mmCIF file of C-alpha atoms in Angstrom:
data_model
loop_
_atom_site.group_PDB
_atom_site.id
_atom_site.type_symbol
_atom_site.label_atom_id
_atom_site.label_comp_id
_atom_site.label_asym_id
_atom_site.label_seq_id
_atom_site.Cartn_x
_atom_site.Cartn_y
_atom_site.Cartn_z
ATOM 1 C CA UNK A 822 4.085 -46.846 -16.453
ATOM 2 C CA UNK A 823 6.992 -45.785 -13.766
ATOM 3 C CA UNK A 824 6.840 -48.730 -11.259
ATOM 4 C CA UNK A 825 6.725 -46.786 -7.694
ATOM 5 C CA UNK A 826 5.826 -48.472 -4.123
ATOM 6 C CA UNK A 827 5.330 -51.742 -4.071
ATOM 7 C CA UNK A 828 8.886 -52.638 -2.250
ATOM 8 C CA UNK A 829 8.691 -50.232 0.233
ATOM 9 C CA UNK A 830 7.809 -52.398 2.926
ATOM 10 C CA UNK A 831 10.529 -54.919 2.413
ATOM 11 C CA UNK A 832 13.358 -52.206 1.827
ATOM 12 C CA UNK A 833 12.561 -50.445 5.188
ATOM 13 C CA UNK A 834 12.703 -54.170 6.990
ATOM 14 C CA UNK A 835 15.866 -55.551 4.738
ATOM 15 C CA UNK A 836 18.644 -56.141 7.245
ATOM 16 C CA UNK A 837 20.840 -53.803 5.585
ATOM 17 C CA UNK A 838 18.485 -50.649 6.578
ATOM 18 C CA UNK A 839 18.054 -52.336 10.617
ATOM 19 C CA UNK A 840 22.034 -52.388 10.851
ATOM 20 C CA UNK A 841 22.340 -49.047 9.187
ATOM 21 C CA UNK A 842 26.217 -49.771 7.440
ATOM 22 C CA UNK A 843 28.149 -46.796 7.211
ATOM 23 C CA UNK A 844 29.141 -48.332 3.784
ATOM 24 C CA UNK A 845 27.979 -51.165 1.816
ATOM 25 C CA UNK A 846 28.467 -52.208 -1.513
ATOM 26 C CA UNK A 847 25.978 -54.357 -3.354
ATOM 27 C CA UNK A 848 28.064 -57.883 -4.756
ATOM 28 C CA UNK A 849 25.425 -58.893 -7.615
ATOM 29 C CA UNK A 850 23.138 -56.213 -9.224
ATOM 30 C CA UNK A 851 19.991 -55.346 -8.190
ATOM 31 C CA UNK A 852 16.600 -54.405 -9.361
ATOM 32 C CA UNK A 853 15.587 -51.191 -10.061
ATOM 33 C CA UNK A 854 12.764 -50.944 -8.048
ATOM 34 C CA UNK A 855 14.270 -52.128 -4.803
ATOM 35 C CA UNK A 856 16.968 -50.198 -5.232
ATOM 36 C CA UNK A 857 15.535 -46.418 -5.866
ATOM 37 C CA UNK A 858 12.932 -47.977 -2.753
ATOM 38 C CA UNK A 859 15.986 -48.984 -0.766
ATOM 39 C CA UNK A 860 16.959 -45.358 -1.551
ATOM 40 C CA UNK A 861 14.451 -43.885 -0.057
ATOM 41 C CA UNK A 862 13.851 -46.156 2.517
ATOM 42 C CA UNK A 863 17.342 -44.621 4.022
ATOM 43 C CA UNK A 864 16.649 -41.415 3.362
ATOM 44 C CA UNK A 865 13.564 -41.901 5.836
ATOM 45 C CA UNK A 866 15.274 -43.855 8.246
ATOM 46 C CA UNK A 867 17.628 -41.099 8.608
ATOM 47 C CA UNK A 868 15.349 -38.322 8.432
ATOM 48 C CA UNK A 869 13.363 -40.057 11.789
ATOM 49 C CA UNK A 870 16.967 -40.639 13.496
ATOM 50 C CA UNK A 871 19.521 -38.493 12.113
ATOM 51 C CA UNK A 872 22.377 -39.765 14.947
ATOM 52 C CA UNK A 873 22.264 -43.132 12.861
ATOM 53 C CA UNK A 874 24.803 -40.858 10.639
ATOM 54 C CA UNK A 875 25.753 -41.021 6.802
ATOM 55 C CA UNK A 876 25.553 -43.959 4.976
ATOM 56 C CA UNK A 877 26.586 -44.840 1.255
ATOM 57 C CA UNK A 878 25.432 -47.555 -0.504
ATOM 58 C CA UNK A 879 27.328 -48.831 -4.064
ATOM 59 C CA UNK A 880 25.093 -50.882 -6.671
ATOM 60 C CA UNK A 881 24.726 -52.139 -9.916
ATOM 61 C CA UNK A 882 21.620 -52.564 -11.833
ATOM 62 C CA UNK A 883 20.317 -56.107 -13.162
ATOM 63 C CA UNK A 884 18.671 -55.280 -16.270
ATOM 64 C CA UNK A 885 18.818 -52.299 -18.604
ATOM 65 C CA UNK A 886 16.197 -49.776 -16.985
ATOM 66 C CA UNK A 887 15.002 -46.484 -17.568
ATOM 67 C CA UNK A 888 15.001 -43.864 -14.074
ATOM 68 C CA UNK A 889 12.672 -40.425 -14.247
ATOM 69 C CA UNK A 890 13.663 -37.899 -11.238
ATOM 70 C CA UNK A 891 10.827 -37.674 -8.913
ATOM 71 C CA UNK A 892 9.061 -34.542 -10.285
ATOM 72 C CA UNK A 893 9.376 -35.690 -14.335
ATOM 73 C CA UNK A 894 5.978 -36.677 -15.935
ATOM 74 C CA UNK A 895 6.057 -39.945 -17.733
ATOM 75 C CA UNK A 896 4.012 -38.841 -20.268
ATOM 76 C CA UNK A 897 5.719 -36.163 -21.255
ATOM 77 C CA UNK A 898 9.469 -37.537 -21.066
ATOM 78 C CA UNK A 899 9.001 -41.253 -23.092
ATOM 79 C CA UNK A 900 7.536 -42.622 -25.592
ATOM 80 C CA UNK A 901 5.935 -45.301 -23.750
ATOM 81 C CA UNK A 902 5.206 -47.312 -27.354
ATOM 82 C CA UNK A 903 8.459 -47.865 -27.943
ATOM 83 C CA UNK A 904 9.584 -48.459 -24.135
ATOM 84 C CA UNK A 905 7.071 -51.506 -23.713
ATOM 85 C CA UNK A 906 8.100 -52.474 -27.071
ATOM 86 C CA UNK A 907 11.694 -53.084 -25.796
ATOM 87 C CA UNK A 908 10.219 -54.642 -22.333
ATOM 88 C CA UNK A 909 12.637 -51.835 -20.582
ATOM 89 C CA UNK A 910 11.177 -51.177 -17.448
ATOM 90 C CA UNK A 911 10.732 -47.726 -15.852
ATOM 91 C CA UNK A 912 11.107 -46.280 -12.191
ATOM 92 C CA UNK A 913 11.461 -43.129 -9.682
ATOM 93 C CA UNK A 914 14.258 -41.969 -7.979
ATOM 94 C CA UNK A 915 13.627 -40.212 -4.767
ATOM 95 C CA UNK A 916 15.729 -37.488 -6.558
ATOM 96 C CA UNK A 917 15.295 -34.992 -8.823
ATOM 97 C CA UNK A 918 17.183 -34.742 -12.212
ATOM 98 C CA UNK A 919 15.894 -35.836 -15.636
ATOM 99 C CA UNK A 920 15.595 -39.708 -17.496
ATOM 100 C CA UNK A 921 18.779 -41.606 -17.269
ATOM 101 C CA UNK A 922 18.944 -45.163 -19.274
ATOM 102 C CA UNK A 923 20.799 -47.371 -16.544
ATOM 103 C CA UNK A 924 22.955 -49.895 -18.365
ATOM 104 C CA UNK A 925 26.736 -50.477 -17.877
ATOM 105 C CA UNK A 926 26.951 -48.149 -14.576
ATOM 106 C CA UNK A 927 27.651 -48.024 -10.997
ATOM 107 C CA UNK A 928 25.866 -46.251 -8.881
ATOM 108 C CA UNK A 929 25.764 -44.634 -5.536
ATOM 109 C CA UNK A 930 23.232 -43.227 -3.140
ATOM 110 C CA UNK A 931 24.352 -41.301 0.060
ATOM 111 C CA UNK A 932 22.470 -40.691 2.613
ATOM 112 C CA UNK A 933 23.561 -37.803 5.236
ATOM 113 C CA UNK A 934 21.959 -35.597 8.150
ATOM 114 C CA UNK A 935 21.818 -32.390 7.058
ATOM 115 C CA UNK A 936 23.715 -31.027 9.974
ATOM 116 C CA UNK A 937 26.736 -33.427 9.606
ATOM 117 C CA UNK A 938 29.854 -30.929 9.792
ATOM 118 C CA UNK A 939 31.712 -33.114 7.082
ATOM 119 C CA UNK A 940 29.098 -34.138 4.537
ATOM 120 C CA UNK A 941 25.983 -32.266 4.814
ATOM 121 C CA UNK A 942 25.313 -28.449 4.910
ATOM 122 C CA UNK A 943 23.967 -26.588 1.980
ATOM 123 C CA UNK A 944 22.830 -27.884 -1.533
ATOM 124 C CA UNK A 945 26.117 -26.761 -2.966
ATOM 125 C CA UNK A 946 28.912 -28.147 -0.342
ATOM 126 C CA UNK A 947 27.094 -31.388 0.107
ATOM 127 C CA UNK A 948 26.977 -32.050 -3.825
ATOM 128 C CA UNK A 949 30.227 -30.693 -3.749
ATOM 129 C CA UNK A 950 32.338 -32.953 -1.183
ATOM 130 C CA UNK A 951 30.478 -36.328 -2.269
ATOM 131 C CA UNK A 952 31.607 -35.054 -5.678
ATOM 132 C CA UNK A 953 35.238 -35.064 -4.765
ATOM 133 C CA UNK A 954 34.765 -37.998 -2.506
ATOM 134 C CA UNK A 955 33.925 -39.685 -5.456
ATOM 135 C CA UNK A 956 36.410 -38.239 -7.912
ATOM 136 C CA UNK A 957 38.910 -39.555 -5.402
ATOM 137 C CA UNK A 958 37.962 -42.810 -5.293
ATOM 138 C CA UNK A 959 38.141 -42.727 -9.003
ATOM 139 C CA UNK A 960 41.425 -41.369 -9.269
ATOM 140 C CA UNK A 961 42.938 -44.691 -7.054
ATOM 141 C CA UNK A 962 40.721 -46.684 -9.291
ATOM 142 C CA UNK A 963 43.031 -45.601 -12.249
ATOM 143 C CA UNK A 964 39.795 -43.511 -13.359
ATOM 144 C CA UNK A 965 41.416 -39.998 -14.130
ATOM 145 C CA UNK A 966 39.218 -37.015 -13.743
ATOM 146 C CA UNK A 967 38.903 -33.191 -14.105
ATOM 147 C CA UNK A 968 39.705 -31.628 -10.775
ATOM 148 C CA UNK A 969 36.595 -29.921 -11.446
ATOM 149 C CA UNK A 970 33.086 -30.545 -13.106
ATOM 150 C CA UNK A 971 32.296 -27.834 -16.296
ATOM 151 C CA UNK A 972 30.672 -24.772 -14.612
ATOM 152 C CA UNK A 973 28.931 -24.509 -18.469
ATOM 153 C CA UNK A 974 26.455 -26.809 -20.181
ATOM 154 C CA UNK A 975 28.286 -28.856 -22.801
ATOM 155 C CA UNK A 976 26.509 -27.524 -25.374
ATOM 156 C CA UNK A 977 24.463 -30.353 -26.224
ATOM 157 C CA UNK A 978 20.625 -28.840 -27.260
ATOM 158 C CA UNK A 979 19.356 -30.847 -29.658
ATOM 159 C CA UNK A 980 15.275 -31.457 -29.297
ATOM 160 C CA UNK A 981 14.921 -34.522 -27.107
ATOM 161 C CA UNK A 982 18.279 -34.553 -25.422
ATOM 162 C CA UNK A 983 16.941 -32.100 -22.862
ATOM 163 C CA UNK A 984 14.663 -34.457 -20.735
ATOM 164 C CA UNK A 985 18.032 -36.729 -20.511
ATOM 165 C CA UNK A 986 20.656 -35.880 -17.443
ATOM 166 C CA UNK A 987 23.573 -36.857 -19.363
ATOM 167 C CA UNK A 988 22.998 -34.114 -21.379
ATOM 168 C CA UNK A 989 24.878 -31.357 -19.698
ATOM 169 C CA UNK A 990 27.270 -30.514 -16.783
ATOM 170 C CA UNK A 991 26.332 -27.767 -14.796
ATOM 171 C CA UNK A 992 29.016 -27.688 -11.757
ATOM 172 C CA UNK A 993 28.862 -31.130 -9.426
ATOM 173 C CA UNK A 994 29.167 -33.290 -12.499
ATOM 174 C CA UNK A 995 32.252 -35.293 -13.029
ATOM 175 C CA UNK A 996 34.037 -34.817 -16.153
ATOM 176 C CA UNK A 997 37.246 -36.039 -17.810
ATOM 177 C CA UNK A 998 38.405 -33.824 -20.368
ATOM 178 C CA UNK A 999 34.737 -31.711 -20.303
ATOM 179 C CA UNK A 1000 32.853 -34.756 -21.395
ATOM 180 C CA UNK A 1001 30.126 -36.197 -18.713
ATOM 181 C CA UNK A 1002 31.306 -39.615 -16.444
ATOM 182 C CA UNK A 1003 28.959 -39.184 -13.579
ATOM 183 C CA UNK A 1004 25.855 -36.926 -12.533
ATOM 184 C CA UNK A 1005 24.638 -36.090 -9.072
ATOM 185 C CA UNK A 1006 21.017 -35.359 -7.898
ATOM 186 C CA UNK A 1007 19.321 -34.992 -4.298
ATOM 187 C CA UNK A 1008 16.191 -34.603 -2.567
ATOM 188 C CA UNK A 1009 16.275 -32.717 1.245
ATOM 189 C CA UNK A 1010 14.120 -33.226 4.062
ATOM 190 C CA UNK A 1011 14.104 -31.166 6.892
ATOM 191 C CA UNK A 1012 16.884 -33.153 8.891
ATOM 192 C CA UNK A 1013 18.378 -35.341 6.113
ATOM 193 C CA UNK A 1014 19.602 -35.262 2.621
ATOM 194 C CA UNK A 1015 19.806 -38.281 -0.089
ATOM 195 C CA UNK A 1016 22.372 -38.039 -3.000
ATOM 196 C CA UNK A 1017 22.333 -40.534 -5.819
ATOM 197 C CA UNK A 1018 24.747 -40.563 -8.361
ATOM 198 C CA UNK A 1019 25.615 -42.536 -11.813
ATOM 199 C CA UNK A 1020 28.953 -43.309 -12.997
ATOM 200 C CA UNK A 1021 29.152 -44.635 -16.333
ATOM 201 C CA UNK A 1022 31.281 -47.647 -16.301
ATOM 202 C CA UNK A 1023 30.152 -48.566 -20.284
ATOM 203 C CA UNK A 1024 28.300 -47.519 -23.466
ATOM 204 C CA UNK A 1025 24.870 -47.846 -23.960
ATOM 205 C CA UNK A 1026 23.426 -44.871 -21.776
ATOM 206 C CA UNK A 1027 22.938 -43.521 -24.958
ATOM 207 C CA UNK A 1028 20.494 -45.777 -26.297
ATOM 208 C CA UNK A 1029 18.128 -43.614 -24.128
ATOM 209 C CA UNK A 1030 17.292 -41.341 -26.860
ATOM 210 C CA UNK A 1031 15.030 -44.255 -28.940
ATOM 211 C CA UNK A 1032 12.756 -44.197 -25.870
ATOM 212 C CA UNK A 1033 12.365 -40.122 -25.198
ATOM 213 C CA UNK A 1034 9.234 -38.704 -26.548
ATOM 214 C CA UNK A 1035 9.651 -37.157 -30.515
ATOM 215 C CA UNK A 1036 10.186 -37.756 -33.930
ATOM 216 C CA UNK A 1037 13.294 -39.831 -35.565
ATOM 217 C CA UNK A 1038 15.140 -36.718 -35.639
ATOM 218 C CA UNK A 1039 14.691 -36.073 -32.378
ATOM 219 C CA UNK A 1040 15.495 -39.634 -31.277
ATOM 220 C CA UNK A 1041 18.669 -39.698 -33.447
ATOM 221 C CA UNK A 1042 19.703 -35.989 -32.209
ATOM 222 C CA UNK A 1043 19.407 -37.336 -29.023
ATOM 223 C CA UNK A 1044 21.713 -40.266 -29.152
ATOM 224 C CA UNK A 1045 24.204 -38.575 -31.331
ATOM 225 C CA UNK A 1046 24.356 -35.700 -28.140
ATOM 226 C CA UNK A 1047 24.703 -38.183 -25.479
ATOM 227 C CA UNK A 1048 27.363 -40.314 -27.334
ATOM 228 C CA UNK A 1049 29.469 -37.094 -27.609
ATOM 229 C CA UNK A 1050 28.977 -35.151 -24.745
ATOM 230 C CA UNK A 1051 29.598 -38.083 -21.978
ATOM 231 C CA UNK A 1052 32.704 -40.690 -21.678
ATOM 232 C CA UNK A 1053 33.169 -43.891 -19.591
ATOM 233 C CA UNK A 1054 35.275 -45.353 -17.078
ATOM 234 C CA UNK A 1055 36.427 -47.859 -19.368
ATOM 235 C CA UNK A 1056 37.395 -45.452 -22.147
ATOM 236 C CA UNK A 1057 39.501 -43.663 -19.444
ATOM 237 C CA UNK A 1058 40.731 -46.396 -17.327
ATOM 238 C CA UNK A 1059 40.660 -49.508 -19.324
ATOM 239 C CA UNK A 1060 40.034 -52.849 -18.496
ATOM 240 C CA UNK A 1061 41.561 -52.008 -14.720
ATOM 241 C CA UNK A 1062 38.559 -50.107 -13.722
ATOM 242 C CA UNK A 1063 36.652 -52.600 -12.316
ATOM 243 C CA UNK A 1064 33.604 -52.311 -9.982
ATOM 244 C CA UNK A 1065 35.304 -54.012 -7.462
ATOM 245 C CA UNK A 1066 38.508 -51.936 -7.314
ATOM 246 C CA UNK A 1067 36.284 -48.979 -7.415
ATOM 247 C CA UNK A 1068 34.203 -50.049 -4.599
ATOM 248 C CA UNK A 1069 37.151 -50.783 -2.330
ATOM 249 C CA UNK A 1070 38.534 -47.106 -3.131
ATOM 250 C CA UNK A 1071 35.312 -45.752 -2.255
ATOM 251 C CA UNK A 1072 35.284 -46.829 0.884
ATOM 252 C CA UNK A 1073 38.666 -45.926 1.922
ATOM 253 C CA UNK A 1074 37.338 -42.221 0.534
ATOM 254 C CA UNK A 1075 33.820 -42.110 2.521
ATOM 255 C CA UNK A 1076 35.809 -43.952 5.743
ATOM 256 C CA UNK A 1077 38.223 -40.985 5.169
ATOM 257 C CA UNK A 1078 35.814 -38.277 4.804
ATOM 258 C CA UNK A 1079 33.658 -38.951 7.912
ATOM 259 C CA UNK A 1080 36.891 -39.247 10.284
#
């Protein structure tokens, strides 16, 4: 079952949420459960005082885990035999989106009022700046990308593969050369906005498709999809890309972007 709750409390009283950084990168990874609470735990924070202004947090995850967007059944999306057979655990994110499998990955959660002139506004042009705040940042950590994400699906249909997100690129996706590197999801309130997003900094994402729901064929159509339809920063950048040279060109982006 998708763990949900039970950090809540100490996310909303961690120090990091009562000094409200306007950036802050995580140094050692994290578990999931704190961190899609600590998600959330800003995006309330900021929907009670929106003058605190954006904030973007930077993380890793500790141990391989499986995320479900907020409105996917469980049920329906894994096959929970073979996911407690593996001991992977399984959480919520505050956003929408389908199952990722968090393994080699950094990942980012903004959290913006919804009237911020720079980074809010509409579904589309707040997906769509973070998007090239981030491709930015990627760029100066040697991490080339497509100006712009596929306005198309990649093509990848195959049973099973369409309760994953790194399935397809629909438009605020980040692509290198029309394969996936990072997806983007968010969840509005009435005054603030929360966007989480998933680079892939290494393989094994794909190892998702042994825990969706289905047959073998299924399974294996599903790994074979994600394993050609998405790329990783180490595959583009090499050995360079580092989380740490990312993170430091991600700030100088988001300190950029809200000036």
């Amino acid at each position: 079952m998708a763990r949900s709750g039970a950090l809540l409390t100490s996310a909303l009283s961690s120090p990091t949420l009562e000094e409200w950084q306007a950036f802050h990168a995580d140094e050692a990874p994290g578990d999931g459960l704190f961190l899609m609470e600590r998600d959330l735990a800003h995006l309330l924070k900021l929907e009670g005082d929106p003058s605190l202004g954006p904030s973007l947090f930077l993380y890793r995850w500790a141990e391989p885990t499986i995320s479900l967007g907020y409105a996917q059944r469980e049920e329906r999306v894994l096959d929970e035999t073979a996911v407690r057979a593996a001991g992977i655990p399984v959480v919520r994110r505050p956003t929408g989106g389908r199952a990722i499998l968090h393994v080699d990955e950094w990942t980012f959660a903004a959290a913006v009022p919804i009237d911020d002139p720079r980074l809010g506004g509409s579904l589309r042009d707040s997906l769509g700046v973070l998007a090239g705040i981030v491709r930015t940042a990627l760029g100066s950590a040697g991490v080339r990308t497509d100006p712009e994400a596929a306005a198309a699906t990649l093509g990848l249909r195959e049973r099973g593969a369409a309760q994953a997100c790194f399935d397809r690129a629909l438009g605020h996706e980040i692509t290198v050369g029309g394969r996936k590197l990072a997806g983007l999801a968010q969840r509005r309130l009435s005054r603030a906005l929360l966007t989480q997003g998933t680079i892939l900094a290494g393989p094994g994402h794909e190892r998702l498709g042994d825990f969706l729901a289905g047959d073998a064929g299924s399974k294996r159509a599903a790994r074979e999809s994600l394993a050609a339809g998405t790329v990783t920063a180490l595959e583009v950048g090499g050995a360079a890309a580092t989380f740490g040279c990312f993170a430091q060109a991600l700030r100088r982006a988001w300190q950029a972007a809200e000036l």
